[in-house]
Amino acid sequence: MNLAAVWTAKLTGAALRRVGRHGNALPGLIVERLFPRFLPHTLAALPLGTVVVSGTNGKTTTTKMVATVLAEQYRVLTNDTGSNFVRGAITAVCDHADWRGRLHADVAVFELDEAHAVRFVEVVRPQRVLLLNVMRDQLDRFGEIDTTAGLLRTVARTASTAVVLNRDDPRVAAIATDVTAARVTYYGVAPELRADFPTDDELYGTDKPAAGSNGLSEGTSKPTPVAAADSTLIPASAELLAVDLGETSTLMLRIGPETHEIALRAGGAHNAQNAAGAAAMALTFDLTPARVAAGLRAVEPAFGRGQTFTVEDRRLVLHLVKNPAGFRQTLRTVHAYSPDVVVIAINDDYADGRDVSWLWDVDF
């Protein structure tokens, strides 16, 4: 069955490329329909199991960070194209397998959309789960924010080895009470940085404009200090201590008992926070803090997440945004290196949500 499924996916992908298409969903969708047991059967053979990364913001970048760090020591399979439905994970497995249907990997690291993560864990029980944040996003798909938190709670319950949570997001940190079969650890940012990483409630909980004193752009809502004070009581296995913004970011990151200076190739405070989450997940494996830091330094920007190009002798930096919180952080990053021209393009395709009213909440 594995061989037939792999050939089906590979030939479908080849046919798409032949006609000039590069879709990552269709091969996996066909395999999912024809071979429903392919994914759990194949992933069960991985000696270190599966890591699921989910949350509203930062999934693609954090998944790439985790995969790159783990690759310092293990053979890693990941869906690095950003195709984060179950069918995207299936396509990644088939692409990684050879034409004999054999999978040469020790561990799989999958980015999964919040709703599709629930579908994934119904057929594959992950060994580890990393949950990033819960923000208002794609209300036409998910409904209210607590619905999204409930989806992530369901995913966390299925982990068998480790669950890593963002201690600074109250909805994510609260998921720990539902985890019974796995060890729970946390990542976070230092107390003096908390105002630069507002939660959803902090973004929408006050209409008083800040004067920019909290590091955010002028006119944003100033976070209340309550959540920040509470979150510092939770020990983190990885903690962001400082970050210098720019087209690239230099950060100080505590990884376990050690502190490392890391130059990230993907700029922005949000990517520095993602690095803390990736480091905390990596520490649940048999990796030293120094090796984790080395892996983070090697991470290339994921598709559209701070990628740079040269177009007609001009430098172009591409930032993908999908919700108000991510857009605000991206604008902070862009402001830090002051490009000559900023172009903003918006789509309302299905994959990113047909409802674009979320733009109202972006502080342009």
Short mmCIF file of C-alpha atoms in Angstrom, two decimals:
data_model
loop_
_atom_site.label_atom_id
_atom_site.label_comp_id
_atom_site.label_asym_id
_atom_site.label_seq_id
_atom_site.Cartn_x
_atom_site.Cartn_y
_atom_site.Cartn_z
CA MET A 1 0.00 0.00 0.00
CA ASN A 2 2.83 2.43 0.85
CA LEU A 3 4.47 1.92 -2.52
CA ALA A 4 1.22 2.50 -4.42
CA ALA A 5 0.46 5.62 -2.40
CA VAL A 6 3.94 7.06 -2.91
CA TRP A 7 3.85 6.42 -6.66
CA THR A 8 0.38 7.97 -6.90
CA ALA A 9 1.55 11.15 -5.17
CA LYS A 10 4.81 11.42 -7.08
CA LEU A 11 3.16 10.91 -10.46
CA THR A 12 0.43 13.42 -9.61
CA GLY A 13 3.07 15.95 -8.64
CA ALA A 14 4.98 15.29 -11.86
CA ALA A 15 1.81 15.78 -13.89
CA LEU A 16 1.14 19.11 -12.15
CA ARG A 17 4.65 20.32 -12.93
CA ARG A 18 4.26 19.20 -16.54
CA VAL A 19 1.33 21.59 -16.96
CA GLY A 20 3.11 24.39 -15.13
CA ARG A 21 1.49 23.96 -11.72
CA HIS A 22 3.27 23.43 -8.40
CA GLY A 23 0.46 22.50 -6.01
CA ASN A 24 1.28 20.63 -2.80
CA ALA A 25 -2.28 19.79 -1.83
CA LEU A 26 -3.61 17.69 -4.73
CA PRO A 27 -1.16 14.73 -4.45
CA GLY A 28 -1.89 14.44 -0.74
CA LEU A 29 -5.63 14.79 -1.25
CA ILE A 30 -5.68 11.91 -3.76
CA VAL A 31 -3.62 9.68 -1.46
CA GLU A 32 -5.83 10.60 1.49
CA ARG A 33 -8.92 9.48 -0.43
CA LEU A 34 -7.43 6.30 -1.95
CA PHE A 35 -5.20 5.17 0.92
CA PRO A 36 -6.72 6.43 4.21
CA ARG A 37 -4.32 4.40 6.39
CA PHE A 38 -1.17 5.54 4.58
CA LEU A 39 -0.25 8.40 6.91
CA PRO A 40 -0.59 6.65 10.30
CA HIS A 41 1.02 3.46 8.97
CA THR A 42 4.02 5.31 7.53
CA LEU A 43 4.65 7.71 10.41
CA ALA A 44 4.42 4.91 12.98
CA ALA A 45 7.77 3.66 11.69
CA LEU A 46 9.64 6.85 12.63
CA PRO A 47 11.86 6.14 15.69
CA LEU A 48 11.35 9.63 17.18
CA GLY A 49 7.76 10.06 16.08
CA THR A 50 6.01 13.24 15.01
CA VAL A 51 6.10 16.88 16.14
CA VAL A 52 3.01 19.04 15.52
CA VAL A 53 3.40 22.83 15.45
CA SER A 54 0.21 24.90 15.53
CA GLY A 55 -1.19 28.27 16.55
CA THR A 56 -2.36 31.45 14.86
CA ASN A 57 0.93 33.17 14.09
CA GLY A 58 4.39 31.86 13.26
CA LYS A 59 3.69 28.25 12.30
CA THR A 60 5.70 28.16 9.08
CA THR A 61 8.77 29.91 10.44
CA THR A 62 8.77 28.03 13.74
CA THR A 63 8.35 24.69 11.98
CA LYS A 64 11.32 25.47 9.78
CA MET A 65 13.33 26.47 12.84
CA VAL A 66 12.49 23.24 14.68
CA ALA A 67 13.27 21.13 11.60
CA THR A 68 16.59 22.91 10.97
CA VAL A 69 17.70 22.57 14.58
CA LEU A 70 16.78 18.90 14.77
CA ALA A 71 18.62 18.30 11.50
CA GLU A 72 21.82 19.06 13.41
CA GLN A 73 21.50 15.54 14.82
CA TYR A 74 18.62 13.68 13.16
CA ARG A 75 17.11 12.95 9.75
CA VAL A 76 14.06 15.21 9.53
CA LEU A 77 10.91 15.08 7.40
CA THR A 78 8.87 18.30 7.26
CA ASN A 79 6.22 20.10 5.19
CA ASP A 80 8.39 23.12 4.50
CA THR A 81 6.19 24.48 1.70
CA GLY A 82 3.67 25.91 4.17
CA SER A 83 0.95 23.49 2.97
CA ASN A 84 -0.48 22.95 6.45
CA PHE A 85 -3.58 20.84 5.90
CA VAL A 86 -3.44 17.05 6.43
CA ARG A 87 -3.08 16.59 2.67
CA GLY A 88 0.02 18.81 2.77
CA ALA A 89 1.59 16.53 5.36
CA ILE A 90 0.79 13.50 3.18
CA THR A 91 2.40 15.14 0.15
CA ALA A 92 5.52 15.90 2.21
CA VAL A 93 5.77 12.26 3.31
CA CYS A 94 5.43 11.01 -0.26
CA ASP A 95 7.94 13.55 -1.59
CA HIS A 96 10.44 12.51 1.07
CA ALA A 97 10.04 8.79 0.38
CA ASP A 98 12.05 7.11 -2.35
CA TRP A 99 10.48 5.35 -5.34
CA ARG A 100 10.52 2.10 -3.37
CA GLY A 101 8.22 3.66 -0.78
CA ARG A 102 10.88 3.82 1.93
CA LEU A 103 11.04 6.79 4.28
CA HIS A 104 14.55 7.75 5.40
CA ALA A 105 13.80 9.87 8.46
CA ASP A 106 14.02 9.76 12.23
CA VAL A 107 11.38 12.37 13.03
CA ALA A 108 8.62 14.32 11.27
CA VAL A 109 7.95 18.00 12.02
CA PHE A 110 4.63 19.24 10.65
CA GLU A 111 3.11 22.69 10.61
CA LEU A 112 -0.65 22.25 10.85
CA ASP A 113 -3.55 24.66 10.55
CA GLU A 114 -5.44 24.78 13.85
CA ALA A 115 -8.52 22.98 12.52
CA HIS A 116 -6.57 20.48 10.43
CA ALA A 117 -4.29 19.73 13.38
CA VAL A 118 -7.36 18.23 15.07
CA ARG A 119 -8.00 16.08 12.00
CA PHE A 120 -4.34 15.05 11.93
CA VAL A 121 -4.22 13.87 15.55
CA GLU A 122 -7.36 11.81 14.98
CA VAL A 123 -5.29 9.50 12.75
CA VAL A 124 -1.72 10.10 13.97
CA ARG A 125 -0.87 10.48 17.65
CA PRO A 126 2.05 12.92 17.88
CA GLN A 127 4.86 12.43 20.35
CA ARG A 128 5.34 16.19 20.75
CA VAL A 129 3.20 19.31 20.29
CA LEU A 130 4.32 22.97 20.16
CA LEU A 131 1.55 25.57 20.53
CA LEU A 132 2.39 29.19 19.73
CA ASN A 133 -0.50 31.60 20.32
CA VAL A 134 -4.19 32.27 19.83
CA MET A 135 -5.18 35.44 17.99
CA ARG A 136 -8.30 36.61 16.16
CA ASP A 137 -7.83 35.13 12.71
CA GLN A 138 -10.09 33.93 9.89
CA LEU A 139 -13.30 34.39 11.86
CA ASP A 140 -15.18 33.09 8.82
CA ARG A 141 -13.46 29.71 9.37
CA PHE A 142 -12.85 29.42 13.10
CA GLY A 143 -15.50 31.56 14.77
CA GLU A 144 -14.50 33.26 18.03
CA ILE A 145 -11.04 33.08 19.56
CA ASP A 146 -11.97 30.60 22.32
CA THR A 147 -13.04 28.15 19.61
CA THR A 148 -9.49 28.25 18.25
CA ALA A 149 -8.10 27.71 21.75
CA GLY A 150 -10.37 24.68 22.09
CA LEU A 151 -8.96 23.21 18.89
CA LEU A 152 -5.41 23.56 20.21
CA ARG A 153 -6.46 22.05 23.53
CA THR A 154 -7.70 18.96 21.69
CA VAL A 155 -4.37 18.65 19.89
CA ALA A 156 -2.33 18.98 23.09
CA ARG A 157 -4.25 16.19 24.81
CA THR A 158 -3.01 13.67 22.24
CA ALA A 159 0.74 14.20 22.77
CA SER A 160 2.51 11.25 24.33
CA THR A 161 5.93 12.72 25.21
CA ALA A 162 6.09 16.53 25.44
CA VAL A 163 3.92 19.62 25.04
CA VAL A 164 5.60 23.03 24.71
CA LEU A 165 3.42 26.08 25.41
CA ASN A 166 3.80 29.85 25.09
CA ARG A 167 3.61 30.92 28.73
CA ASP A 168 2.86 34.54 27.74
CA ASP A 169 -0.42 33.72 26.00
CA PRO A 170 -2.95 32.96 28.77
CA ARG A 171 -5.16 30.84 26.52
CA VAL A 172 -2.21 28.72 25.47
CA ALA A 173 -0.66 28.46 28.94
CA ALA A 174 -4.02 27.31 30.35
CA ILE A 175 -3.93 24.25 28.08
CA ALA A 176 -1.42 22.68 30.48
CA THR A 177 -4.26 21.66 32.80
CA ASP A 178 -5.62 19.34 30.11
CA VAL A 179 -2.34 17.56 29.36
CA THR A 180 -2.04 14.30 31.29
CA ALA A 181 0.10 11.93 29.21
CA ALA A 182 3.00 14.24 28.30
CA ARG A 183 5.49 16.50 30.06
CA VAL A 184 4.68 20.21 29.75
CA THR A 185 7.38 22.85 29.29
CA TYR A 186 7.18 26.50 28.31
CA TYR A 187 8.90 29.25 26.36
CA GLY A 188 8.53 32.99 26.75
CA VAL A 189 10.07 36.44 26.64
CA ALA A 190 11.72 38.37 29.47
CA PRO A 191 9.37 40.57 31.55
CA GLU A 192 10.87 43.77 30.15
CA LEU A 193 9.97 42.62 26.62
CA ARG A 194 6.39 41.58 27.30
CA ALA A 195 4.87 44.87 26.16
CA ASP A 196 6.31 44.26 22.69
CA PHE A 197 4.45 40.94 22.39
CA PRO A 198 0.81 41.73 23.23
CA THR A 199 -1.72 38.94 23.50
CA ASP A 200 -5.05 39.11 21.75
CA ASP A 201 -6.77 40.47 24.86
CA GLU A 202 -4.04 43.09 25.27
CA LEU A 203 -4.46 44.21 21.66
CA TYR A 204 -8.22 44.61 21.95
CA GLY A 205 -8.74 45.18 25.67
CA THR A 206 -8.18 48.95 25.74
CA ASP A 207 -8.77 51.86 23.39
CA LYS A 208 -6.18 54.15 25.02
CA PRO A 209 -3.39 54.92 22.54
CA ALA A 210 0.19 54.44 23.70
CA ALA A 211 2.86 57.00 22.95
CA GLY A 212 5.21 54.43 21.50
CA SER A 213 6.94 53.95 24.87
CA ASN A 214 6.31 50.21 24.80
CA GLY A 215 8.32 49.69 21.61
CA LEU A 216 5.29 49.37 19.33
CA SER A 217 4.48 51.81 16.58
CA GLU A 218 2.64 55.02 17.44
CA GLY A 219 -1.03 54.70 18.21
CA THR A 220 -1.21 51.02 19.18
CA SER A 221 -3.03 49.94 22.31
CA LYS A 222 -0.82 49.65 25.36
CA PRO A 223 -0.96 46.15 26.90
CA THR A 224 -2.19 45.79 30.45
CA PRO A 225 0.47 44.50 32.86
CA VAL A 226 -1.62 41.76 34.47
CA ALA A 227 -0.82 38.93 32.05
CA ALA A 228 2.84 39.87 31.97
CA ALA A 229 3.09 39.68 35.75
CA ASP A 230 1.37 36.30 35.84
CA SER A 231 3.43 34.79 33.03
CA THR A 232 6.74 35.50 34.75
CA LEU A 233 5.74 33.06 37.49
CA ILE A 234 5.92 30.21 34.97
CA PRO A 235 9.48 28.97 34.41
CA ALA A 236 10.48 28.73 30.73
CA SER A 237 12.99 26.28 29.28
CA ALA A 238 13.80 28.90 26.60
CA GLU A 239 13.43 32.65 27.09
CA LEU A 240 14.02 35.59 24.78
CA LEU A 241 16.11 38.11 26.73
CA ALA A 242 16.79 40.83 24.13
CA VAL A 243 16.41 41.49 20.41
CA ASP A 244 17.70 44.15 18.02
CA LEU A 245 15.24 44.73 15.21
CA GLY A 246 16.20 45.07 11.58
CA GLU A 247 16.15 43.24 8.27
CA THR A 248 17.91 40.55 10.30
CA SER A 249 17.65 40.20 14.08
CA THR A 250 20.34 39.71 16.69
CA LEU A 251 18.92 38.23 19.85
CA MET A 252 19.98 37.02 23.25
CA LEU A 253 18.28 33.72 23.99
CA ARG A 254 18.45 31.67 27.14
CA ILE A 255 18.36 28.01 26.15
CA GLY A 256 18.11 25.82 29.21
CA PRO A 257 20.88 26.98 31.58
CA GLU A 258 22.92 28.76 28.88
CA THR A 259 22.59 32.14 27.16
CA HIS A 260 23.52 32.47 23.48
CA GLU A 261 23.73 35.39 21.08
CA ILE A 262 22.11 34.42 17.78
CA ALA A 263 21.94 36.29 14.50
CA LEU A 264 18.66 35.30 12.85
CA ARG A 265 18.47 35.57 9.08
CA ALA A 266 14.73 36.24 9.32
CA GLY A 267 14.19 39.67 10.87
CA GLY A 268 11.54 40.80 13.30
CA ALA A 269 10.71 40.47 16.97
CA HIS A 270 8.05 37.88 16.14
CA ASN A 271 10.70 35.62 14.58
CA ALA A 272 12.86 36.06 17.67
CA GLN A 273 9.92 34.87 19.75
CA ASN A 274 9.45 31.95 17.36
CA ALA A 275 13.10 31.04 17.92
CA ALA A 276 12.41 30.72 21.64
CA GLY A 277 9.56 28.31 20.92
CA ALA A 278 11.71 26.26 18.55
CA ALA A 279 14.51 26.11 21.13
CA ALA A 280 12.14 24.92 23.84
CA MET A 281 10.87 22.15 21.56
CA ALA A 282 14.43 21.15 20.58
CA LEU A 283 15.33 20.78 24.26
CA THR A 284 12.76 17.99 24.58
CA PHE A 285 15.12 15.98 22.36
CA ASP A 286 18.69 14.96 23.18
CA LEU A 287 20.26 18.21 21.97
CA THR A 288 22.61 20.48 23.88
CA PRO A 289 21.86 24.23 24.14
CA ALA A 290 24.95 24.97 22.01
CA ARG A 291 23.70 22.70 19.25
CA VAL A 292 20.26 24.28 19.42
CA ALA A 293 21.82 27.73 19.05
CA ALA A 294 23.92 26.55 16.10
CA GLY A 295 20.80 25.23 14.38
CA LEU A 296 18.94 28.52 14.84
CA ARG A 297 21.82 30.43 13.26
CA ALA A 298 21.51 28.20 10.19
CA VAL A 299 17.78 28.80 9.61
CA GLU A 300 16.93 30.42 6.28
CA PRO A 301 13.73 32.51 6.10
CA ALA A 302 10.67 30.44 5.23
CA PHE A 303 8.67 31.28 2.10
CA GLY A 304 7.53 34.89 2.29
CA ARG A 305 8.71 35.32 5.87
CA GLY A 306 11.46 37.88 5.44
CA GLN A 307 12.82 36.40 2.22
CA THR A 308 15.10 38.70 0.22
CA PHE A 309 15.44 38.97 -3.55
CA THR A 310 17.27 41.13 -6.05
CA VAL A 311 14.94 42.55 -8.70
CA GLU A 312 16.44 44.83 -11.35
CA ASP A 313 19.37 45.66 -9.05
CA ARG A 314 17.06 46.59 -6.18
CA ARG A 315 16.80 44.67 -2.94
CA LEU A 316 13.31 43.37 -2.17
CA VAL A 317 12.18 41.89 1.15
CA LEU A 318 8.95 39.87 1.19
CA HIS A 319 6.80 39.60 4.34
CA LEU A 320 3.63 37.49 4.36
CA VAL A 321 0.88 38.68 6.71
CA LYS A 322 -2.45 37.04 7.51
CA ASN A 323 -3.91 38.70 10.61
CA PRO A 324 -3.75 41.95 12.62
CA ALA A 325 -1.17 40.81 15.18
CA GLY A 326 1.22 39.48 12.54
CA PHE A 327 0.72 42.58 10.41
CA ARG A 328 1.55 44.89 13.33
CA GLN A 329 4.76 42.99 14.09
CA THR A 330 5.75 43.07 10.42
CA LEU A 331 5.21 46.83 10.23
CA ARG A 332 7.48 47.21 13.27
CA THR A 333 10.16 45.18 11.50
CA VAL A 334 9.84 47.15 8.26
CA HIS A 335 9.99 50.44 10.17
CA ALA A 336 13.25 49.35 11.83
CA TYR A 337 15.16 49.20 8.53
CA SER A 338 13.22 51.96 6.72
CA PRO A 339 12.94 50.73 3.11
CA ASP A 340 12.61 53.25 0.31
CA VAL A 341 9.25 51.89 -0.79
CA VAL A 342 6.60 49.76 0.94
CA VAL A 343 4.06 47.93 -1.21
CA ILE A 344 1.04 46.26 0.43
CA ALA A 345 -0.97 43.71 -1.55
CA ILE A 346 -4.04 41.92 -0.19
CA ASN A 347 -5.89 38.86 -1.47
CA ASP A 348 -9.13 37.24 -0.34
CA ASP A 349 -8.48 33.76 -1.68
CA TYR A 350 -9.91 30.82 0.25
CA ALA A 351 -6.59 29.65 1.72
CA ASP A 352 -6.14 32.94 3.60
CA GLY A 353 -9.79 33.63 4.37
CA ARG A 354 -12.39 35.40 2.25
CA ASP A 355 -13.21 37.91 5.01
CA VAL A 356 -10.67 40.78 4.85
CA SER A 357 -12.36 42.90 7.54
CA TRP A 358 -9.46 42.03 9.85
CA LEU A 359 -7.50 44.78 8.08
CA TRP A 360 -9.54 47.30 10.10
CA ASP A 361 -7.57 46.29 13.21
CA VAL A 362 -4.12 46.88 11.68
CA ASP A 363 -2.44 50.10 12.86
CA PHE A 364 -1.21 51.39 9.50
#
